[in-house]
């Protein structure tokens, strides 16, 4: 425990899908060339936004709830070591076993060993960001264990050998005819006359998953919340697949990021109001499953909780950036982000896409490994307004931009500007040169190389006809 949260901020972290595969600008350019993707994204995000706005407007104390959620998360971060120890004690007292994983490799090794110990070679999974983050499915497959995703969208992604592109709607980039093709190609014993009618597609997935639920003895889940005071874990979901995974198998293994702990049972009252309204636009989640350790004769008789650090201690060490750990994964920031709506989630090269991904992934991996993500934003502030726990994402983006290693050429330009501005005559000569370039017809156009990067996405401002100095001298 002491070494766990006491890891130095520079500790190497095992990371699954967090490291940007190619810089955001290149990946975004490729995504922008896909009109189908943009249509799917535009339709889905607009629908969720409208639903969410309607149910949020029903609550007169929404802003107070947001403030309460923010304060609870800030308190949790300030007392994280004590709360985790309290959680461990209460889970253990209720018959669960707690494991500590410093990084992705350790977490994958723990889960793989636990599954092997059961003697089974297949697990059913509840949708979980933490297990995607550590690449658990790939680790299980390498060990000869078959993971089966049971959330419908996650199943589509898994069968399509694809990656999720949205926290809440992982297959948001797919339309129904693409889903039909994936099912026909990959789903065992699928009806070859399958149509792309949504109820028909859902029924095919349901039949396949029911058989899998009833014949699989080990489940792996994430957790939305863990209550330190009682040792209770909570998973919220919409399809009932989570309830099946959490109750039917003999063994349940939960992988949870350490930031998901909340101090007390009554704190759930705040988060269980904030989360569904911000995520699915519902008043409450259709399924809220909670369990405390093991109950003899009821549900899984073996319960393991894997507490995952994987860079979170380093994020916690940054008193400003640590706000990113307040995230309750509602996806509201994605649904309002003009950048996400056009590029989709894959462009972020991380399991955490959109505005929260742009601040969380660089912090988890080290900013240098995801240096383009803090710039994947127009800083319009829509994400801050939408966030149910009031994470000031735009300010964290600016904070992280200051940590990004800047190119030498930029430092050279800044040094030259400082030198020039320090010398009035030289500065006046530079102004004259700028005005000459205006006369030479460069107004409104880009800068010449090597400075043209600055004007790729913006026009060069026109130098004024008269400088302030000229104006001053005349008067
Ligand atoms: S940052 Fe806020 S809005 Fe975005 S997913 Fe997290 S909790 Fe939701």
XYZ file of C-alpha atoms and ligand atoms in Angstrom:
483
model
C 0.000 0.000 0.000
C 2.687 2.495 0.927
C 4.674 1.811 -2.234
C 1.446 1.802 -4.268
C 0.339 5.380 -3.754
C 3.870 6.439 -2.969
C 5.056 5.714 -6.523
C 7.179 8.548 -7.885
C 5.433 10.664 -10.500
C 7.897 9.436 -13.104
C 7.307 5.743 -12.402
C 6.996 3.671 -15.581
C 3.415 2.657 -16.149
C 2.100 -0.300 -18.060
C -0.524 1.107 -20.355
C -2.852 -0.748 -22.714
C -4.616 1.543 -25.181
C -3.612 4.910 -23.793
C -0.583 5.817 -25.801
C -1.505 7.806 -28.916
C -0.955 5.573 -31.958
C -0.452 8.480 -34.314
C -0.629 12.151 -33.418
C -4.138 13.543 -33.170
C -3.855 15.923 -36.186
C -3.000 13.074 -38.594
C -5.631 10.703 -37.160
C -8.258 13.467 -37.137
C -7.548 14.303 -40.778
C -8.212 10.680 -41.760
C -11.438 10.603 -39.701
C -12.683 13.854 -41.223
C -12.465 12.276 -44.673
C -15.111 9.697 -43.677
C -18.583 11.213 -44.277
C -20.415 8.132 -42.938
C -18.586 8.449 -39.628
C -19.505 12.126 -39.368
C -23.158 11.412 -40.129
C -23.289 8.634 -37.478
C -21.567 10.822 -34.891
C -23.623 13.929 -35.615
C -26.888 12.034 -35.326
C -25.947 10.101 -32.166
C -24.453 13.002 -30.214
C -27.350 15.339 -31.097
C -29.879 12.715 -29.924
C -28.116 12.113 -26.598
C -27.632 15.871 -26.023
C -31.341 16.561 -26.482
C -32.397 13.685 -24.181
C -29.941 14.722 -21.522
C -30.888 18.421 -21.610
C -34.561 17.499 -21.131
C -34.078 15.455 -17.950
C -31.475 17.816 -16.490
C -33.980 20.683 -16.865
C -36.360 18.773 -14.570
C -34.068 19.200 -11.561
C -34.158 22.639 -9.941
C -31.049 21.809 -7.878
C -28.900 20.527 -10.748
C -26.144 23.102 -10.166
C -26.094 22.295 -6.434
C -25.828 18.588 -7.283
C -22.883 19.332 -9.587
C -21.197 21.288 -6.802
C -21.803 18.434 -4.352
C -20.339 15.906 -6.806
C -17.304 18.109 -7.354
C -16.750 18.609 -3.614
C -17.090 14.869 -2.898
C -14.534 14.036 -5.565
C -12.102 16.688 -4.281
C -12.476 15.280 -0.751
C -11.880 11.753 -2.062
C -8.683 12.733 -3.859
C -7.396 14.492 -0.726
C -8.006 11.345 1.384
C -7.432 8.611 -1.191
C -4.938 6.425 0.728
C -7.104 6.254 3.870
C -10.289 5.614 1.874
C -8.685 2.792 -0.100
C -7.441 1.133 3.075
C -10.929 1.436 4.557
C -12.399 -0.084 1.393
C -9.907 -2.965 1.502
C -10.748 -3.709 5.139
C -14.506 -3.724 4.504
C -14.358 -5.811 1.314
C -12.124 -8.340 3.090
C -14.426 -8.451 6.121
C -17.333 -9.279 3.789
C -15.507 -12.244 2.230
C -13.882 -10.596 -0.808
C -10.184 -10.617 -1.648
C -8.454 -7.336 -2.532
C -5.442 -7.179 -4.867
C -3.303 -4.118 -5.609
C -1.990 -3.596 -9.138
C 0.581 -0.861 -9.718
C 0.303 -1.049 -13.505
C -1.435 -2.741 -16.415
C 0.938 -5.689 -16.547
C 0.446 -6.496 -12.887
C -3.351 -6.177 -13.143
C -3.457 -8.436 -16.207
C -1.254 -10.986 -14.472
C -3.474 -11.008 -11.372
C -6.692 -11.452 -13.368
C -5.195 -14.120 -15.643
C -3.935 -16.115 -12.641
C -7.297 -15.817 -10.891
C -9.143 -17.125 -13.955
C -6.635 -19.954 -14.393
C -7.124 -20.935 -10.740
C -10.827 -21.524 -11.439
C -9.930 -24.066 -14.159
C -12.117 -22.300 -16.757
C -11.024 -20.815 -20.072
C -13.833 -18.339 -20.809
C -15.008 -15.200 -18.987
C -18.012 -12.974 -19.531
C -17.372 -9.269 -19.202
C -19.350 -6.235 -18.139
C -18.378 -3.117 -20.077
C -15.371 -1.652 -18.296
C -13.078 1.244 -19.207
C -10.409 0.079 -16.749
C -10.025 -3.339 -18.422
C -9.851 -1.653 -21.841
C -7.196 0.691 -20.485
C -4.969 -2.211 -19.421
C -5.647 -4.330 -22.522
C -7.100 -7.170 -20.453
C -8.853 -8.907 -23.350
C -5.609 -9.191 -25.277
C -3.791 -10.490 -22.165
C -6.502 -13.100 -21.513
C -6.482 -14.242 -25.147
C -2.699 -14.592 -25.038
C -3.174 -16.869 -22.030
C -5.735 -19.012 -23.876
C -8.763 -17.534 -22.083
C -11.692 -16.274 -24.174
C -13.206 -12.965 -22.988
C -16.786 -12.338 -24.181
C -18.060 -8.760 -24.025
C -21.740 -8.747 -23.067
C -22.706 -5.085 -23.521
C -24.288 -4.963 -27.000
C -22.101 -2.169 -28.338
C -18.958 -3.694 -26.822
C -19.911 -7.024 -28.408
C -20.207 -5.299 -31.807
C -16.774 -3.750 -31.298
C -15.260 -7.059 -30.182
C -16.763 -9.104 -33.020
C -15.683 -6.425 -35.506
C -12.046 -6.622 -34.213
C -12.448 -2.908 -33.704
C -11.863 -0.397 -30.918
C -14.509 1.568 -28.980
C -14.902 5.179 -30.063
C -17.150 6.552 -27.313
C -17.300 5.841 -23.572
C -21.038 5.317 -23.491
C -21.768 4.243 -27.058
C -18.623 2.305 -28.026
C -19.952 1.415 -31.502
C -21.193 4.942 -32.238
C -19.125 4.901 -35.454
C -21.059 1.900 -36.819
C -24.450 1.962 -38.523
C -26.909 -0.922 -38.592
C -25.929 -2.337 -41.973
C -22.301 -2.508 -40.826
C -23.462 -4.260 -37.633
C -25.423 -6.809 -39.657
C -22.333 -7.602 -41.707
C -20.243 -8.045 -38.558
C -22.825 -10.390 -36.997
C -23.119 -12.456 -40.188
C -19.362 -12.762 -40.400
C -18.449 -13.344 -36.739
C -21.350 -14.420 -34.518
C -21.498 -18.184 -33.915
C -24.666 -19.905 -35.279
C -26.190 -16.663 -36.516
C -29.299 -16.823 -38.716
C -28.043 -16.289 -42.302
C -31.289 -14.427 -43.181
C -30.496 -11.737 -40.555
C -31.744 -8.275 -41.553
C -30.484 -4.871 -40.406
C -33.723 -4.135 -38.539
C -32.564 -3.044 -35.025
C -34.927 -5.425 -33.104
C -33.720 -8.321 -35.277
C -30.076 -7.449 -34.613
C -30.752 -7.098 -30.872
C -32.548 -10.484 -30.807
C -29.566 -12.182 -32.484
C -27.195 -10.724 -29.894
C -29.580 -11.664 -27.097
C -29.762 -15.315 -28.164
C -25.983 -15.586 -28.420
C -25.398 -13.834 -25.091
C -28.046 -15.805 -23.152
C -26.333 -19.068 -24.072
C -22.994 -17.586 -23.042
C -24.306 -16.236 -19.694
C -25.732 -19.625 -18.769
C -22.605 -21.601 -19.586
C -19.805 -19.344 -18.234
C -18.605 -19.608 -14.644
C -16.299 -16.590 -14.337
C -17.094 -12.906 -14.862
C -14.939 -9.786 -15.052
C -16.406 -6.366 -14.370
C -15.357 -2.808 -13.766
C -17.008 -0.616 -11.142
C -18.643 2.783 -11.267
C -18.282 3.325 -7.525
C -16.923 1.589 -4.430
C -18.091 2.713 -1.001
C -15.228 2.815 1.509
C -17.588 2.913 4.484
C -19.289 -0.409 3.650
C -17.060 -2.177 1.098
C -19.916 -2.094 -1.442
C -19.233 -2.084 -5.200
C -21.680 -0.544 -7.680
C -22.165 -1.047 -11.416
C -24.764 0.901 -13.393
C -25.874 -0.187 -16.842
C -28.830 -0.210 -19.201
C -29.135 -3.669 -20.730
C -29.246 -6.119 -17.823
C -26.126 -7.855 -19.110
C -24.248 -6.459 -16.121
C -26.764 -7.924 -13.681
C -26.341 -11.337 -15.385
C -22.540 -11.158 -15.147
C -22.596 -9.994 -11.547
C -25.015 -12.644 -10.286
C -24.839 -15.834 -12.415
C -21.149 -16.914 -12.365
C -19.351 -18.679 -9.504
C -16.456 -16.221 -9.509
C -16.508 -12.453 -10.009
C -13.345 -10.408 -10.591
C -13.727 -6.614 -10.534
C -10.996 -4.335 -11.866
C -11.399 -0.782 -10.590
C -9.327 2.379 -10.930
C -8.408 3.618 -7.460
C -10.166 6.957 -8.065
C -13.606 5.307 -8.147
C -13.869 5.004 -4.370
C -16.402 7.242 -2.586
C -16.327 7.849 1.162
C -19.861 6.969 2.289
C -23.024 5.175 1.211
C -25.031 8.412 1.187
C -22.610 9.876 -1.400
C -24.148 7.544 -3.980
C -27.312 9.640 -3.740
C -25.469 12.474 -5.491
C -23.693 10.420 -8.154
C -26.675 8.225 -8.992
C -28.585 11.398 -9.883
C -25.762 13.045 -11.802
C -24.614 10.053 -13.846
C -27.736 8.836 -15.693
C -28.960 12.336 -16.537
C -25.567 13.305 -17.961
C -24.854 10.055 -19.768
C -27.887 8.311 -21.219
C -30.342 11.135 -20.567
C -32.345 8.956 -18.161
C -33.701 9.831 -14.731
C -32.121 6.730 -13.262
C -30.107 3.859 -14.620
C -32.244 0.888 -15.647
C -29.938 -1.455 -13.686
C -28.018 -0.425 -10.580
C -26.266 -3.500 -9.136
C -24.554 -3.343 -5.757
C -22.791 -6.066 -3.845
C -20.720 -6.321 -0.703
C -18.228 -9.174 -0.649
C -19.811 -12.624 -0.812
C -23.277 -13.732 0.318
C -23.486 -17.491 1.052
C -25.932 -19.203 -1.306
C -26.578 -16.057 -3.351
C -24.504 -14.884 -6.333
C -20.791 -15.501 -6.950
C -19.116 -17.327 -4.073
C -15.677 -15.992 -4.968
C -15.156 -12.226 -5.268
C -11.874 -10.496 -6.092
C -11.344 -6.743 -6.282
C -8.274 -5.567 -8.231
C -7.418 -1.959 -7.352
C -5.626 -0.416 -10.313
C -3.160 2.466 -10.148
C -1.582 2.505 -13.651
C -0.453 6.116 -13.505
C -3.196 7.497 -11.267
C -0.801 8.213 -8.370
C 1.215 10.388 -10.734
C -1.937 12.266 -11.805
C -2.848 12.723 -8.146
C 0.540 14.321 -7.524
C -0.422 17.234 -9.819
C -2.756 19.283 -7.650
C -4.353 21.019 -10.612
C -4.379 18.192 -13.165
C -5.777 15.702 -10.634
C -9.281 17.040 -11.346
C -9.238 14.643 -14.295
C -9.541 11.809 -11.751
C -12.939 13.191 -10.700
C -14.450 11.853 -13.930
C -17.465 9.564 -13.530
C -17.289 8.521 -17.221
C -20.661 9.926 -18.209
C -19.482 11.024 -21.697
C -21.361 14.353 -21.590
C -18.188 16.226 -22.529
C -17.886 14.151 -25.712
C -21.471 14.770 -26.738
C -21.047 18.551 -26.612
C -17.525 18.795 -28.021
C -17.339 20.262 -31.552
C -13.978 18.547 -32.114
C -15.152 15.089 -30.982
C -18.349 15.383 -33.018
C -16.298 15.736 -36.175
C -13.367 13.411 -35.544
C -14.921 10.624 -33.453
C -13.111 8.737 -30.727
C -10.483 6.754 -32.641
C -8.576 9.914 -33.562
C -7.641 10.348 -29.891
C -5.670 7.057 -30.009
C -6.791 6.246 -26.492
C -9.446 4.293 -24.664
C -10.494 7.657 -23.191
C -11.597 9.834 -26.132
C -13.006 13.350 -26.330
C -12.264 16.186 -23.924
C -11.695 13.950 -20.890
C -9.335 11.784 -22.946
C -7.424 14.865 -24.041
C -6.604 15.624 -20.403
C -6.554 12.162 -18.814
C -4.522 10.144 -21.342
C -1.543 12.544 -21.453
C -1.450 12.602 -17.672
C -1.627 8.814 -17.340
C 1.079 8.142 -19.912
C 3.210 11.246 -19.443
C 2.504 14.340 -21.531
C 5.414 13.726 -23.935
C 3.802 10.455 -25.118
C 0.508 12.154 -26.004
C 1.743 15.649 -26.766
C -0.840 16.480 -29.443
C -3.909 15.704 -27.293
C -3.892 18.878 -25.141
C -4.278 20.756 -28.443
C -7.262 18.663 -29.607
C -9.658 21.355 -28.447
C -10.994 24.724 -29.462
C -11.156 25.680 -25.741
C -14.794 26.673 -26.247
C -15.653 25.528 -22.707
C -18.721 23.431 -23.604
C -17.201 20.405 -21.833
C -16.804 22.341 -18.569
C -20.439 23.482 -18.696
C -21.666 19.937 -19.379
C -19.541 18.062 -16.849
C -21.684 16.835 -13.936
C -18.730 17.030 -11.533
C -17.505 20.390 -12.839
C -14.104 19.323 -14.137
C -12.495 22.438 -15.603
C -11.229 20.638 -18.704
C -10.271 23.805 -20.677
C -7.996 24.997 -17.867
C -6.375 21.557 -17.558
C -5.785 21.581 -21.328
C -3.969 24.911 -21.056
C -2.076 23.621 -17.991
C -0.934 20.559 -19.988
C -0.016 22.621 -23.066
C 2.556 24.325 -20.850
C 4.070 20.918 -20.071
C 4.305 19.751 -23.686
C 7.902 19.817 -24.942
C 8.017 22.669 -27.460
C 10.104 22.485 -30.672
C 13.452 24.237 -30.739
C 12.286 26.406 -33.638
C 9.508 27.809 -31.427
C 12.007 28.659 -28.680
C 14.240 30.325 -31.304
C 11.333 32.425 -32.641
C 10.371 33.493 -29.107
C 13.977 34.420 -28.299
C 14.210 36.470 -31.521
C 10.904 38.218 -30.701
C 12.108 39.034 -27.189
C 15.426 40.358 -28.563
C 13.609 42.540 -31.116
C 11.022 43.905 -28.674
C 13.808 44.861 -26.303
C 15.379 47.167 -28.942
C 13.156 50.063 -30.114
C 14.986 50.707 -33.374
C 15.066 47.078 -34.356
C 11.391 46.777 -33.434
C 10.485 49.755 -35.635
C 12.453 48.198 -38.522
C 10.574 44.909 -38.024
C 7.283 46.792 -38.185
C 8.308 48.462 -41.414
C 9.223 45.054 -42.848
C 5.832 43.690 -41.818
C 4.075 46.582 -43.570
C 6.169 45.998 -46.672
C 5.070 42.367 -46.718
C 1.495 43.690 -46.680
C 2.251 45.832 -49.672
C 3.859 42.787 -51.300
C 0.467 41.128 -51.187
C 0.973 38.551 -48.424
C -2.010 39.814 -46.428
C -4.470 37.151 -45.373
C -2.196 34.404 -46.661
C 0.046 31.932 -44.859
C 3.550 32.522 -43.616
C 6.403 31.103 -45.698
C 8.307 27.990 -44.476
C 9.512 27.248 -41.842
C 6.839 29.362 -40.099
C 3.923 28.073 -42.173
C 2.738 25.626 -39.459
C 1.285 28.561 -37.531
C -0.886 29.634 -40.473
C -2.151 26.183 -41.503
C -5.389 26.722 -39.582
C -5.550 30.526 -39.368
C -5.018 33.593 -41.535
C -2.031 35.822 -41.037
C -3.414 39.041 -39.503
C -2.933 42.074 -41.706
C -0.464 44.607 -40.306
C -2.318 47.902 -39.669
C -1.873 50.761 -42.137
C -0.447 52.912 -39.379
C 1.568 51.645 -36.409
C 0.941 52.909 -32.893
C 4.353 54.568 -32.936
C 3.534 56.498 -36.125
C 0.188 57.513 -34.672
C 1.850 58.667 -31.454
C 4.557 60.605 -33.258
C 1.971 62.451 -35.371
C 0.041 63.570 -32.301
S -15.068 14.714 -17.759
Fe -17.077 15.166 -16.869
S -18.444 15.243 -18.664
Fe -16.569 14.179 -19.355
S -16.980 12.000 -19.068
Fe -15.968 12.740 -17.187
S -17.635 13.292 -15.784
Fe -18.522 13.146 -17.837
